[in-house]
Amino acid sequence: MSERDQRSREIAAEIEAALDSFILYLDDDLLCVNKPSGIPMTPSWGYDVSLTEVLRSATDNSNLSPAHLLDRETSGAVVFGLTKRGLARMAYQFRQRMIEKNYLALVGGRWAKVAGVVAPMIKGQIDKEEGKISATGFSPIAQYLDERENAFTLLSVRLLTGRTHQIRAHLSHLRLPIVADWQYGSPFTHSRFLLHCYRLSFHPPASEEKITVTAPVANDFCTYTDGLLVDHEYDPEALHSLVYCS
């Protein structure tokens, strides 16, 4: 058994033992959880467990299916449909770009702008066929330094479109790869790359009221930032309002 598969099994056991602590939102149609890093969303080669399988077992609902996906190493808010109505409602909102997804990303390097939108067409990274226009909004929260005076920037990231690996590819395009994302050129190491879906807003099927959930930042994200020195606060309010796992 590989170390990564062993870790995914440990995560599965943690979820099964304390499911309520992972739940961010629940109604008859939808379940939103704070996904830990290290477990794949769906059955994957090399892994004996997946988050979908764990939640199906824990909720005794074989119809439970993900409404969208996060990479195995990405943590944070993710929604599952418990019913066909729930999945259909979420699918409609994704098509219409009604869902707001905000991430935190720690990147290696200094952010040179106040805020901005990146919208390149990157063939083969974001779209495996011809490449599609994709847009991501970035806003800096804080800048850090490590003991060797390497610079890091904590970014608030908003997905304006939803392509595969979009945030990771766009930051690599800017030559600011996410910390520990070796696939996209990061020279820094950690137990996982530091990308977290922090906030998610959507309309549940049973209500026209928008629901906003906040996923506390994972401990394995914090262990990296805790070892850095805050060099500059671009957005002190955002920095000090972040919610962390206990």
CSV table of C-alpha atoms in Angstrom, one decimal:
chain,number,residue,atom,x,y,z
A,1,MET,CA,0.0,0.0,0.0
A,2,SER,CA,1.4,3.4,-1.0
A,3,GLU,CA,1.8,6.2,1.5
A,4,ARG,CA,-0.8,8.3,-0.3
A,5,ASP,CA,-3.3,5.5,-0.3
A,6,GLN,CA,-2.7,5.0,3.4
A,7,ARG,CA,-3.3,8.7,4.0
A,8,SER,CA,-6.6,8.5,2.1
A,9,ARG,CA,-7.7,5.6,4.2
A,10,GLU,CA,-6.9,7.5,7.4
A,11,ILE,CA,-8.9,10.5,6.1
A,12,ALA,CA,-11.8,8.2,5.3
A,13,ALA,CA,-11.8,6.8,8.8
A,14,GLU,CA,-11.8,10.3,10.3
A,15,ILE,CA,-14.8,11.3,8.2
A,16,GLU,CA,-16.7,8.2,9.1
A,17,ALA,CA,-16.0,8.7,12.8
A,18,ALA,CA,-17.0,12.4,12.9
A,19,LEU,CA,-19.0,13.2,9.8
A,20,ASP,CA,-20.9,16.1,11.4
A,21,SER,CA,-17.6,18.0,11.9
A,22,PHE,CA,-17.0,18.0,8.2
A,23,ILE,CA,-20.5,19.1,7.2
A,24,LEU,CA,-20.9,22.8,6.1
A,25,TYR,CA,-24.5,22.6,4.8
A,26,LEU,CA,-27.2,19.9,4.6
A,27,ASP,CA,-30.7,19.7,3.4
A,28,ASP,CA,-32.9,17.1,1.7
A,29,ASP,CA,-31.2,17.7,-1.7
A,30,LEU,CA,-27.6,18.8,-1.0
A,31,LEU,CA,-24.7,18.1,1.2
A,32,CYS,CA,-21.7,20.4,1.4
A,33,VAL,CA,-18.6,19.3,3.2
A,34,ASN,CA,-15.1,20.6,4.0
A,35,LYS,CA,-13.0,18.2,2.0
A,36,PRO,CA,-9.6,17.3,3.5
A,37,SER,CA,-6.6,17.3,1.3
A,38,GLY,CA,-5.3,13.8,0.3
A,39,ILE,CA,-8.5,12.0,-0.7
A,40,PRO,CA,-9.7,11.7,-4.3
A,41,MET,CA,-13.3,12.9,-5.0
A,42,THR,CA,-14.2,9.8,-7.0
A,43,PRO,CA,-12.7,6.3,-7.4
A,44,SER,CA,-9.2,6.7,-8.8
A,45,TRP,CA,-6.4,4.4,-9.8
A,46,GLY,CA,-4.0,3.7,-6.9
A,47,TYR,CA,-6.6,4.5,-4.2
A,48,ASP,CA,-8.9,2.1,-2.4
A,49,VAL,CA,-11.2,4.9,-1.2
A,50,SER,CA,-12.8,8.1,-2.4
A,51,LEU,CA,-14.7,10.9,-0.8
A,52,THR,CA,-17.8,10.0,-2.7
A,53,GLU,CA,-17.7,6.4,-1.6
A,54,VAL,CA,-17.1,7.4,2.0
A,55,LEU,CA,-20.0,9.8,2.0
A,56,ARG,CA,-22.4,7.3,0.3
A,57,SER,CA,-21.6,4.9,3.1
A,58,ALA,CA,-21.8,7.4,5.9
A,59,THR,CA,-25.1,8.8,4.7
A,60,ASP,CA,-26.5,5.5,3.6
A,61,ASN,CA,-27.4,7.1,0.2
A,62,SER,CA,-26.2,5.3,-2.9
A,63,ASN,CA,-27.5,8.1,-5.1
A,64,LEU,CA,-25.1,10.7,-3.6
A,65,SER,CA,-22.9,12.2,-6.3
A,66,PRO,CA,-20.5,15.2,-6.6
A,67,ALA,CA,-22.0,18.3,-8.1
A,68,HIS,CA,-18.4,19.5,-9.0
A,69,LEU,CA,-14.9,18.3,-8.3
A,70,LEU,CA,-11.8,19.4,-6.4
A,71,ASP,CA,-8.3,18.0,-7.1
A,72,ARG,CA,-7.2,15.3,-4.7
A,73,GLU,CA,-4.8,17.7,-2.9
A,74,THR,CA,-7.1,20.6,-2.9
A,75,SER,CA,-9.1,21.1,0.3
A,76,GLY,CA,-12.3,23.0,1.1
A,77,ALA,CA,-16.0,23.3,0.3
A,78,VAL,CA,-17.5,20.9,-2.1
A,79,VAL,CA,-21.2,20.1,-2.8
A,80,PHE,CA,-22.8,16.7,-3.3
A,81,GLY,CA,-26.3,16.0,-4.6
A,82,LEU,CA,-28.4,13.7,-2.5
A,83,THR,CA,-31.2,13.7,-5.1
A,84,LYS,CA,-31.6,14.1,-8.8
A,85,ARG,CA,-33.3,17.4,-8.1
A,86,GLY,CA,-30.3,18.6,-6.1
A,87,LEU,CA,-27.8,17.6,-8.8
A,88,ALA,CA,-29.9,19.2,-11.6
A,89,ARG,CA,-30.2,22.4,-9.7
A,90,MET,CA,-26.5,22.6,-9.1
A,91,ALA,CA,-25.7,21.7,-12.7
A,92,TYR,CA,-28.0,24.5,-13.9
A,93,GLN,CA,-26.2,27.0,-11.7
A,94,PHE,CA,-22.8,26.0,-12.8
A,95,ARG,CA,-23.9,26.3,-16.5
A,96,GLN,CA,-25.3,29.8,-15.8
A,97,ARG,CA,-22.2,30.8,-13.7
A,98,MET,CA,-24.4,31.6,-10.8
A,99,ILE,CA,-22.2,29.8,-8.3
A,100,GLU,CA,-19.5,31.8,-6.6
A,101,LYS,CA,-16.3,29.9,-5.6
A,102,ASN,CA,-13.6,31.6,-3.7
A,103,TYR,CA,-10.2,30.0,-2.9
A,104,LEU,CA,-7.1,30.7,-0.9
A,105,ALA,CA,-3.8,30.1,-2.6
A,106,LEU,CA,-0.3,30.5,-1.2
A,107,VAL,CA,2.1,31.1,-4.1
A,108,GLY,CA,5.9,31.5,-4.3
A,109,GLY,CA,6.8,35.0,-5.2
A,110,ARG,CA,5.7,38.6,-4.9
A,111,TRP,CA,2.3,39.6,-6.3
A,112,ALA,CA,3.0,42.7,-8.4
A,113,LYS,CA,-0.6,44.0,-8.8
A,114,VAL,CA,-3.3,45.2,-6.4
A,115,ALA,CA,-5.9,42.9,-7.9
A,116,GLY,CA,-6.7,41.7,-11.4
A,117,VAL,CA,-8.2,39.1,-13.7
A,118,VAL,CA,-6.2,36.6,-15.7
A,119,ALA,CA,-7.9,35.3,-18.8
A,120,PRO,CA,-5.4,33.4,-21.1
A,121,MET,CA,-6.2,30.6,-23.4
A,122,ILE,CA,-3.9,27.7,-22.4
A,123,LYS,CA,-4.1,24.7,-24.7
A,124,GLY,CA,-3.3,21.4,-23.1
A,125,GLN,CA,-3.4,22.7,-19.5
A,126,ILE,CA,-6.8,24.1,-19.1
A,127,ASP,CA,-8.5,22.4,-22.0
A,128,LYS,CA,-7.1,19.2,-23.6
A,129,GLU,CA,-8.4,19.9,-27.0
A,130,GLU,CA,-8.1,23.4,-28.5
A,131,GLY,CA,-7.9,25.5,-25.4
A,132,LYS,CA,-10.7,27.7,-24.1
A,133,ILE,CA,-10.8,31.2,-22.7
A,134,SER,CA,-10.9,31.0,-19.0
A,135,ALA,CA,-10.9,33.8,-16.4
A,136,THR,CA,-9.7,33.9,-12.8
A,137,GLY,CA,-9.8,36.9,-10.4
A,138,PHE,CA,-6.9,37.4,-8.0
A,139,SER,CA,-6.6,39.7,-5.0
A,140,PRO,CA,-3.6,39.7,-2.6
A,141,ILE,CA,-4.2,39.3,1.1
A,142,ALA,CA,-0.7,39.2,2.6
A,143,GLN,CA,2.9,38.8,1.7
A,144,TYR,CA,5.3,36.5,3.7
A,145,LEU,CA,9.0,35.8,3.9
A,146,ASP,CA,10.7,32.6,5.0
A,147,GLU,CA,14.0,32.4,6.9
A,148,ARG,CA,15.9,32.6,3.6
A,149,GLU,CA,13.9,35.7,2.6
A,150,ASN,CA,12.0,33.9,-0.1
A,151,ALA,CA,8.8,35.8,-0.8
A,152,PHE,CA,5.3,34.2,-0.7
A,153,THR,CA,1.9,35.7,-1.3
A,154,LEU,CA,-1.5,34.6,0.1
A,155,LEU,CA,-4.1,35.3,-2.6
A,156,SER,CA,-7.9,35.4,-2.6
A,157,VAL,CA,-8.9,33.7,-5.8
A,158,ARG,CA,-12.3,33.8,-7.6
A,159,LEU,CA,-13.1,31.4,-10.4
A,160,LEU,CA,-15.0,33.2,-13.2
A,161,THR,CA,-15.0,30.1,-15.4
A,162,GLY,CA,-14.4,26.5,-14.5
A,163,ARG,CA,-11.7,24.8,-16.5
A,164,THR,CA,-9.6,21.8,-15.3
A,165,HIS,CA,-6.7,22.9,-13.1
A,166,GLN,CA,-7.6,26.5,-14.0
A,167,ILE,CA,-6.2,28.3,-10.9
A,168,ARG,CA,-3.1,26.2,-10.9
A,169,ALA,CA,-2.5,26.8,-14.6
A,170,HIS,CA,-3.2,30.5,-14.4
A,171,LEU,CA,-0.8,31.0,-11.5
A,172,SER,CA,1.9,29.0,-13.3
A,173,HIS,CA,1.3,31.2,-16.4
A,174,LEU,CA,2.0,34.2,-14.1
A,175,ARG,CA,5.2,32.5,-12.9
A,176,LEU,CA,3.7,32.3,-9.4
A,177,PRO,CA,3.0,28.6,-9.0
A,178,ILE,CA,1.1,27.4,-5.9
A,179,VAL,CA,3.5,26.3,-3.1
A,180,ALA,CA,4.3,22.6,-3.5
A,181,ASP,CA,2.5,22.3,-6.8
A,182,TRP,CA,5.4,20.5,-8.6
A,183,GLN,CA,3.3,19.7,-11.6
A,184,TYR,CA,3.0,23.4,-12.3
A,185,GLY,CA,6.6,24.4,-11.5
A,186,SER,CA,6.8,25.1,-7.8
A,187,PRO,CA,10.3,24.7,-6.3
A,188,PHE,CA,8.9,24.6,-2.7
A,189,THR,CA,7.9,21.4,-0.9
A,190,HIS,CA,5.1,20.5,1.5
A,191,SER,CA,2.8,17.6,2.2
A,192,ARG,CA,0.3,19.0,-0.3
A,193,PHE,CA,-0.1,22.0,-2.6
A,194,LEU,CA,-1.6,25.0,-0.8
A,195,LEU,CA,-5.0,25.6,-2.5
A,196,HIS,CA,-8.2,25.7,-0.4
A,197,CYS,CA,-11.8,26.4,-1.5
A,198,TYR,CA,-12.7,28.8,1.2
A,199,ARG,CA,-16.1,30.1,0.4
A,200,LEU,CA,-19.0,28.8,-1.8
A,201,SER,CA,-22.3,30.4,-2.6
A,202,PHE,CA,-25.2,28.7,-4.3
A,203,HIS,CA,-29.1,28.5,-4.4
A,204,PRO,CA,-30.5,25.2,-2.9
A,205,PRO,CA,-33.4,23.7,-4.8
A,206,ALA,CA,-35.9,24.3,-1.9
A,207,SER,CA,-35.2,28.0,-1.6
A,208,GLU,CA,-34.4,31.0,-3.7
A,209,GLU,CA,-32.3,32.4,-1.0
A,210,LYS,CA,-28.5,32.2,-1.7
A,211,ILE,CA,-26.6,30.1,0.8
A,212,THR,CA,-22.9,31.0,1.5
A,213,VAL,CA,-20.7,28.5,3.3
A,214,THR,CA,-17.2,29.0,4.7
A,215,ALA,CA,-14.8,26.1,5.0
A,216,PRO,CA,-12.3,26.6,7.8
A,217,VAL,CA,-8.7,26.6,6.5
A,218,ALA,CA,-7.1,23.1,6.9
A,219,ASN,CA,-4.4,22.5,9.5
A,220,ASP,CA,-1.9,21.3,6.9
A,221,PHE,CA,-2.3,24.6,5.1
A,222,CYS,CA,-1.7,26.5,8.3
A,223,THR,CA,1.4,24.6,9.3
A,224,TYR,CA,3.2,26.2,6.3
A,225,THR,CA,2.0,29.8,6.8
A,226,ASP,CA,2.8,29.5,10.5
A,227,GLY,CA,6.4,29.1,9.7
A,228,LEU,CA,6.5,32.3,7.7
A,229,LEU,CA,6.9,35.9,8.7
A,230,VAL,CA,4.1,38.4,7.6
A,231,ASP,CA,6.0,41.0,5.6
A,232,HIS,CA,3.0,43.1,4.3
A,233,GLU,CA,-0.7,43.0,4.8
A,234,TYR,CA,-2.5,44.0,1.6
A,235,ASP,CA,-6.0,43.3,3.1
A,236,PRO,CA,-5.7,43.2,6.9
A,237,GLU,CA,-9.5,42.7,7.3
A,238,ALA,CA,-9.5,39.6,5.0
A,239,LEU,CA,-6.3,38.2,6.7
A,240,HIS,CA,-7.6,38.5,10.2
A,241,SER,CA,-11.1,37.3,9.4
A,242,LEU,CA,-10.0,33.9,8.1
A,243,VAL,CA,-11.5,30.9,9.9
A,244,TYR,CA,-9.2,28.0,10.7
A,245,CYS,CA,-9.8,24.4,11.7
A,246,SER,CA,-9.5,23.9,15.5
